């Protein structure tokens, strides 16, 4: 895969450790869900290192009053791509508990592998917020591209995308379709198989998060 200026692939040993457990087919649903949230929190810390809307406030310490910087209220929106993206929401809420949450529902046509939208509900004033679009798996990139396009159509200009595991095909598609969107991926896997599943991957993230098949 070529290098893209808008793509960050994490190479953190703690994330690699957690992903190794996440991949294991014997990892329980409870532990899988907890790991997804933990990895998301670690990613969010880096994803929001720059460009977060902030404001100055005065804080009184036990010794004096000083000026401090805080994240602007109601400045961030989390947009999980249903359904697996729901597993990443709490990992962001750990750091930004007041972040609003919108939902974009996509399902994959099993013959064409193309995404089909079936639901979209976004917070009021979404066009003014920093939007974090999240999905654990970035496979073909179709759902991510469409979700980002939906936000842009509603006037959103500050969009970032986070995935835990990405395939080169999906990362390339999103990076080229939306060069103005910063993409964060914990680990880049080898390829997609003939059914558009990521290899080595971890199976179906939604099924493993929610105990379905």
mmCIF file of C-alpha atoms in Angstrom:
data_model
loop_
_atom_site.group_PDB
_atom_site.id
_atom_site.type_symbol
_atom_site.label_atom_id
_atom_site.label_comp_id
_atom_site.label_asym_id
_atom_site.label_seq_id
_atom_site.Cartn_x
_atom_site.Cartn_y
_atom_site.Cartn_z
ATOM 1 C CA UNK A 1 0.000 0.000 0.000
ATOM 2 C CA UNK A 2 1.296 3.463 -0.883
ATOM 3 C CA UNK A 3 1.894 6.082 1.764
ATOM 4 C CA UNK A 4 -0.953 8.537 2.310
ATOM 5 C CA UNK A 5 -0.553 11.829 4.135
ATOM 6 C CA UNK A 6 -3.994 11.433 5.718
ATOM 7 C CA UNK A 7 -3.416 7.916 7.121
ATOM 8 C CA UNK A 8 -1.923 7.071 10.528
ATOM 9 C CA UNK A 9 -1.141 3.424 11.287
ATOM 10 C CA UNK A 10 -0.434 2.875 14.978
ATOM 11 C CA UNK A 11 2.584 0.863 16.049
ATOM 12 C CA UNK A 12 2.187 0.925 19.820
ATOM 13 C CA UNK A 13 3.229 -2.204 21.759
ATOM 14 C CA UNK A 14 0.268 -1.949 24.137
ATOM 15 C CA UNK A 15 -2.174 -1.814 21.224
ATOM 16 C CA UNK A 16 -0.407 -4.731 19.508
ATOM 17 C CA UNK A 17 -0.726 -6.747 22.725
ATOM 18 C CA UNK A 18 -4.455 -6.074 22.989
ATOM 19 C CA UNK A 19 -5.062 -6.834 19.309
ATOM 20 C CA UNK A 20 -3.328 -10.205 19.685
ATOM 21 C CA UNK A 21 -5.888 -11.140 22.350
ATOM 22 C CA UNK A 22 -8.706 -9.610 20.304
ATOM 23 C CA UNK A 23 -7.896 -11.856 17.331
ATOM 24 C CA UNK A 24 -7.952 -15.076 19.363
ATOM 25 C CA UNK A 25 -11.075 -17.098 18.570
ATOM 26 C CA UNK A 26 -11.198 -18.231 22.207
ATOM 27 C CA UNK A 27 -11.507 -14.683 23.571
ATOM 28 C CA UNK A 28 -14.903 -14.336 25.274
ATOM 29 C CA UNK A 29 -17.539 -11.838 24.190
ATOM 30 C CA UNK A 30 -17.074 -9.875 27.421
ATOM 31 C CA UNK A 31 -13.306 -9.637 27.023
ATOM 32 C CA UNK A 32 -13.631 -8.858 23.308
ATOM 33 C CA UNK A 33 -15.960 -5.950 24.051
ATOM 34 C CA UNK A 34 -13.661 -4.627 26.788
ATOM 35 C CA UNK A 35 -10.626 -4.838 24.508
ATOM 36 C CA UNK A 36 -12.380 -2.935 21.724
ATOM 37 C CA UNK A 37 -13.198 -0.157 24.180
ATOM 38 C CA UNK A 38 -9.643 -0.081 25.594
ATOM 39 C CA UNK A 39 -8.028 0.066 22.155
ATOM 40 C CA UNK A 40 -10.447 2.811 21.122
ATOM 41 C CA UNK A 41 -9.505 4.900 24.159
ATOM 42 C CA UNK A 42 -5.809 4.589 23.313
ATOM 43 C CA UNK A 43 -6.509 5.563 19.699
ATOM 44 C CA UNK A 44 -8.686 8.519 20.679
ATOM 45 C CA UNK A 45 -5.891 10.005 22.768
ATOM 46 C CA UNK A 46 -3.718 10.229 19.645
ATOM 47 C CA UNK A 47 -6.522 10.999 17.199
ATOM 48 C CA UNK A 48 -7.467 14.123 19.154
ATOM 49 C CA UNK A 49 -3.959 15.311 19.915
ATOM 50 C CA UNK A 50 -4.486 18.301 17.591
ATOM 51 C CA UNK A 51 -7.366 20.321 16.227
ATOM 52 C CA UNK A 52 -9.832 19.860 19.089
ATOM 53 C CA UNK A 53 -12.007 22.951 19.736
ATOM 54 C CA UNK A 54 -10.969 24.468 23.077
ATOM 55 C CA UNK A 55 -11.660 27.580 25.119
ATOM 56 C CA UNK A 56 -10.098 29.456 28.026
ATOM 57 C CA UNK A 57 -11.596 29.315 31.513
ATOM 58 C CA UNK A 58 -10.547 30.652 34.893
ATOM 59 C CA UNK A 59 -9.907 28.048 37.594
ATOM 60 C CA UNK A 60 -9.409 28.746 41.292
ATOM 61 C CA UNK A 61 -6.817 26.459 42.859
ATOM 62 C CA UNK A 62 -6.215 26.271 46.642
ATOM 63 C CA UNK A 63 -3.505 28.914 46.112
ATOM 64 C CA UNK A 64 -4.605 31.238 43.309
ATOM 65 C CA UNK A 65 -6.754 31.742 40.230
ATOM 66 C CA UNK A 66 -5.282 30.814 36.851
ATOM 67 C CA UNK A 67 -6.332 30.587 33.223
ATOM 68 C CA UNK A 68 -6.736 27.066 31.837
ATOM 69 C CA UNK A 69 -7.742 25.463 28.545
ATOM 70 C CA UNK A 70 -10.676 23.043 28.283
ATOM 71 C CA UNK A 71 -12.398 21.254 25.419
ATOM 72 C CA UNK A 72 -15.361 23.315 24.251
ATOM 73 C CA UNK A 73 -18.686 21.983 25.441
ATOM 74 C CA UNK A 74 -20.685 20.058 22.849
ATOM 75 C CA UNK A 75 -17.810 20.221 20.347
ATOM 76 C CA UNK A 76 -17.387 16.516 19.565
ATOM 77 C CA UNK A 77 -19.752 13.981 18.006
ATOM 78 C CA UNK A 78 -19.212 10.225 17.828
ATOM 79 C CA UNK A 79 -20.661 8.578 14.725
ATOM 80 C CA UNK A 80 -20.541 4.771 14.922
ATOM 81 C CA UNK A 81 -21.283 2.840 11.752
ATOM 82 C CA UNK A 82 -23.891 0.299 12.842
ATOM 83 C CA UNK A 83 -23.663 -2.112 14.212
ATOM 84 C CA UNK A 84 -20.058 -2.932 15.106
ATOM 85 C CA UNK A 85 -19.150 0.725 15.528
ATOM 86 C CA UNK A 86 -21.279 0.796 18.684
ATOM 87 C CA UNK A 87 -18.557 -1.217 20.397
ATOM 88 C CA UNK A 88 -16.159 1.743 20.127
ATOM 89 C CA UNK A 89 -18.435 4.449 21.560
ATOM 90 C CA UNK A 90 -17.718 3.840 25.245
ATOM 91 C CA UNK A 91 -13.996 3.913 24.562
ATOM 92 C CA UNK A 92 -14.351 7.527 23.413
ATOM 93 C CA UNK A 93 -16.834 8.457 26.134
ATOM 94 C CA UNK A 94 -14.186 7.566 28.720
ATOM 95 C CA UNK A 95 -12.288 10.650 27.558
ATOM 96 C CA UNK A 96 -15.212 12.781 26.353
ATOM 97 C CA UNK A 97 -18.268 11.755 28.390
ATOM 98 C CA UNK A 98 -20.434 14.601 27.056
ATOM 99 C CA UNK A 99 -19.812 13.847 23.371
ATOM 100 C CA UNK A 100 -23.039 13.515 21.389
ATOM 101 C CA UNK A 101 -23.647 10.279 19.475
ATOM 102 C CA UNK A 102 -25.145 9.936 16.004
ATOM 103 C CA UNK A 103 -25.755 6.667 14.144
ATOM 104 C CA UNK A 104 -25.335 5.626 10.534
ATOM 105 C CA UNK A 105 -26.665 2.177 9.675
ATOM 106 C CA UNK A 106 -25.054 0.215 6.855
ATOM 107 C CA UNK A 107 -25.290 -3.388 5.765
ATOM 108 C CA UNK A 108 -23.177 -5.139 3.154
ATOM 109 C CA UNK A 109 -24.754 -6.723 0.106
ATOM 110 C CA UNK A 110 -23.392 -10.275 0.240
ATOM 111 C CA UNK A 111 -23.221 -10.517 -3.551
ATOM 112 C CA UNK A 112 -21.735 -7.166 -4.516
ATOM 113 C CA UNK A 113 -20.068 -6.371 -1.156
ATOM 114 C CA UNK A 114 -21.367 -2.812 -1.601
ATOM 115 C CA UNK A 115 -22.782 -0.940 1.429
ATOM 116 C CA UNK A 116 -26.486 -0.197 1.723
ATOM 117 C CA UNK A 117 -27.654 2.536 4.087
ATOM 118 C CA UNK A 118 -30.742 1.834 6.171
ATOM 119 C CA UNK A 119 -30.559 4.418 8.984
ATOM 120 C CA UNK A 120 -29.091 7.843 9.695
ATOM 121 C CA UNK A 121 -29.761 10.002 12.757
ATOM 122 C CA UNK A 122 -27.304 12.718 13.746
ATOM 123 C CA UNK A 123 -27.070 15.221 16.619
ATOM 124 C CA UNK A 124 -28.382 18.721 16.099
ATOM 125 C CA UNK A 125 -25.716 21.101 14.843
ATOM 126 C CA UNK A 126 -23.604 18.241 13.497
ATOM 127 C CA UNK A 127 -22.064 20.543 10.879
ATOM 128 C CA UNK A 128 -20.306 22.527 13.631
ATOM 129 C CA UNK A 129 -18.818 19.549 15.476
ATOM 130 C CA UNK A 130 -15.638 17.531 15.200
ATOM 131 C CA UNK A 131 -17.057 14.207 13.967
ATOM 132 C CA UNK A 132 -15.374 10.925 14.880
ATOM 133 C CA UNK A 133 -16.626 8.201 12.553
ATOM 134 C CA UNK A 134 -15.834 4.781 14.024
ATOM 135 C CA UNK A 135 -15.965 1.191 12.809
ATOM 136 C CA UNK A 136 -13.746 -1.621 14.153
ATOM 137 C CA UNK A 137 -13.079 -3.067 10.697
ATOM 138 C CA UNK A 138 -12.070 -1.133 7.579
ATOM 139 C CA UNK A 139 -12.427 -3.839 4.920
ATOM 140 C CA UNK A 140 -13.513 -2.700 1.456
ATOM 141 C CA UNK A 141 -13.895 0.891 2.618
ATOM 142 C CA UNK A 142 -17.373 1.198 1.107
ATOM 143 C CA UNK A 143 -19.260 1.816 4.352
ATOM 144 C CA UNK A 144 -16.669 4.288 5.616
ATOM 145 C CA UNK A 145 -16.702 6.249 2.342
ATOM 146 C CA UNK A 146 -20.488 6.407 2.302
ATOM 147 C CA UNK A 147 -20.743 7.410 5.973
ATOM 148 C CA UNK A 148 -18.231 10.215 5.480
ATOM 149 C CA UNK A 149 -20.099 11.354 2.368
ATOM 150 C CA UNK A 150 -23.338 11.467 4.367
ATOM 151 C CA UNK A 151 -21.711 13.772 6.909
ATOM 152 C CA UNK A 152 -20.236 16.020 4.227
ATOM 153 C CA UNK A 153 -23.644 16.281 2.571
ATOM 154 C CA UNK A 154 -24.922 17.681 5.872
ATOM 155 C CA UNK A 155 -22.227 20.333 5.985
ATOM 156 C CA UNK A 156 -19.618 18.609 8.190
ATOM 157 C CA UNK A 157 -16.080 19.803 7.524
ATOM 158 C CA UNK A 158 -14.091 18.415 10.469
ATOM 159 C CA UNK A 159 -14.249 14.623 10.155
ATOM 160 C CA UNK A 160 -11.892 11.922 11.384
ATOM 161 C CA UNK A 161 -12.210 8.177 10.921
ATOM 162 C CA UNK A 162 -11.005 5.456 13.310
ATOM 163 C CA UNK A 163 -10.787 1.696 12.723
ATOM 164 C CA UNK A 164 -9.062 -0.948 14.785
ATOM 165 C CA UNK A 165 -8.093 -3.252 11.912
ATOM 166 C CA UNK A 166 -7.776 -2.209 8.289
ATOM 167 C CA UNK A 167 -7.128 -3.919 4.984
ATOM 168 C CA UNK A 168 -4.895 -2.159 2.424
ATOM 169 C CA UNK A 169 -7.779 -2.115 -0.047
ATOM 170 C CA UNK A 170 -10.124 -0.303 2.338
ATOM 171 C CA UNK A 171 -7.562 2.141 3.674
ATOM 172 C CA UNK A 172 -6.547 3.114 0.152
ATOM 173 C CA UNK A 173 -10.155 3.582 -0.965
ATOM 174 C CA UNK A 174 -11.073 5.909 1.900
ATOM 175 C CA UNK A 175 -7.780 7.825 1.752
ATOM 176 C CA UNK A 176 -8.233 8.539 -1.956
ATOM 177 C CA UNK A 177 -11.972 9.250 -1.826
ATOM 178 C CA UNK A 178 -11.645 11.622 1.146
ATOM 179 C CA UNK A 179 -8.130 13.118 1.215
ATOM 180 C CA UNK A 180 -9.344 15.820 3.619
ATOM 181 C CA UNK A 181 -10.286 13.234 6.281
ATOM 182 C CA UNK A 182 -7.629 11.966 8.681
ATOM 183 C CA UNK A 183 -7.745 8.167 8.995
ATOM 184 C CA UNK A 184 -6.485 6.325 12.085
ATOM 185 C CA UNK A 185 -5.985 2.544 12.048
ATOM 186 C CA UNK A 186 -4.519 0.473 14.879
ATOM 187 C CA UNK A 187 -3.053 -2.190 12.626
ATOM 188 C CA UNK A 188 -2.897 -2.853 8.897
ATOM 189 C CA UNK A 189 -3.606 -6.467 7.950
ATOM 190 C CA UNK A 190 -2.520 -8.363 4.851
ATOM 191 C CA UNK A 191 -5.501 -8.407 2.492
ATOM 192 C CA UNK A 192 -9.164 -9.196 1.869
ATOM 193 C CA UNK A 193 -10.314 -12.711 1.009
ATOM 194 C CA UNK A 194 -12.823 -13.596 -1.718
ATOM 195 C CA UNK A 195 -15.690 -12.797 0.673
ATOM 196 C CA UNK A 196 -14.240 -9.337 1.495
ATOM 197 C CA UNK A 197 -13.198 -10.361 5.013
ATOM 198 C CA UNK A 198 -9.902 -9.059 6.364
ATOM 199 C CA UNK A 199 -7.031 -11.566 6.685
ATOM 200 C CA UNK A 200 -5.828 -12.509 9.250
ATOM 201 C CA UNK A 201 -8.478 -10.263 10.823
ATOM 202 C CA UNK A 202 -10.608 -11.396 13.745
ATOM 203 C CA UNK A 203 -13.814 -12.642 12.147
ATOM 204 C CA UNK A 204 -17.023 -10.623 12.239
ATOM 205 C CA UNK A 205 -16.559 -7.872 14.829
ATOM 206 C CA UNK A 206 -20.304 -7.316 15.243
ATOM 207 C CA UNK A 207 -20.970 -10.985 15.924
ATOM 208 C CA UNK A 208 -18.150 -11.162 18.454
ATOM 209 C CA UNK A 209 -19.260 -7.964 20.193
ATOM 210 C CA UNK A 210 -22.915 -8.915 20.509
ATOM 211 C CA UNK A 211 -22.891 -12.725 20.558
ATOM 212 C CA UNK A 212 -24.660 -13.225 17.235
ATOM 213 C CA UNK A 213 -23.871 -15.294 14.154
#
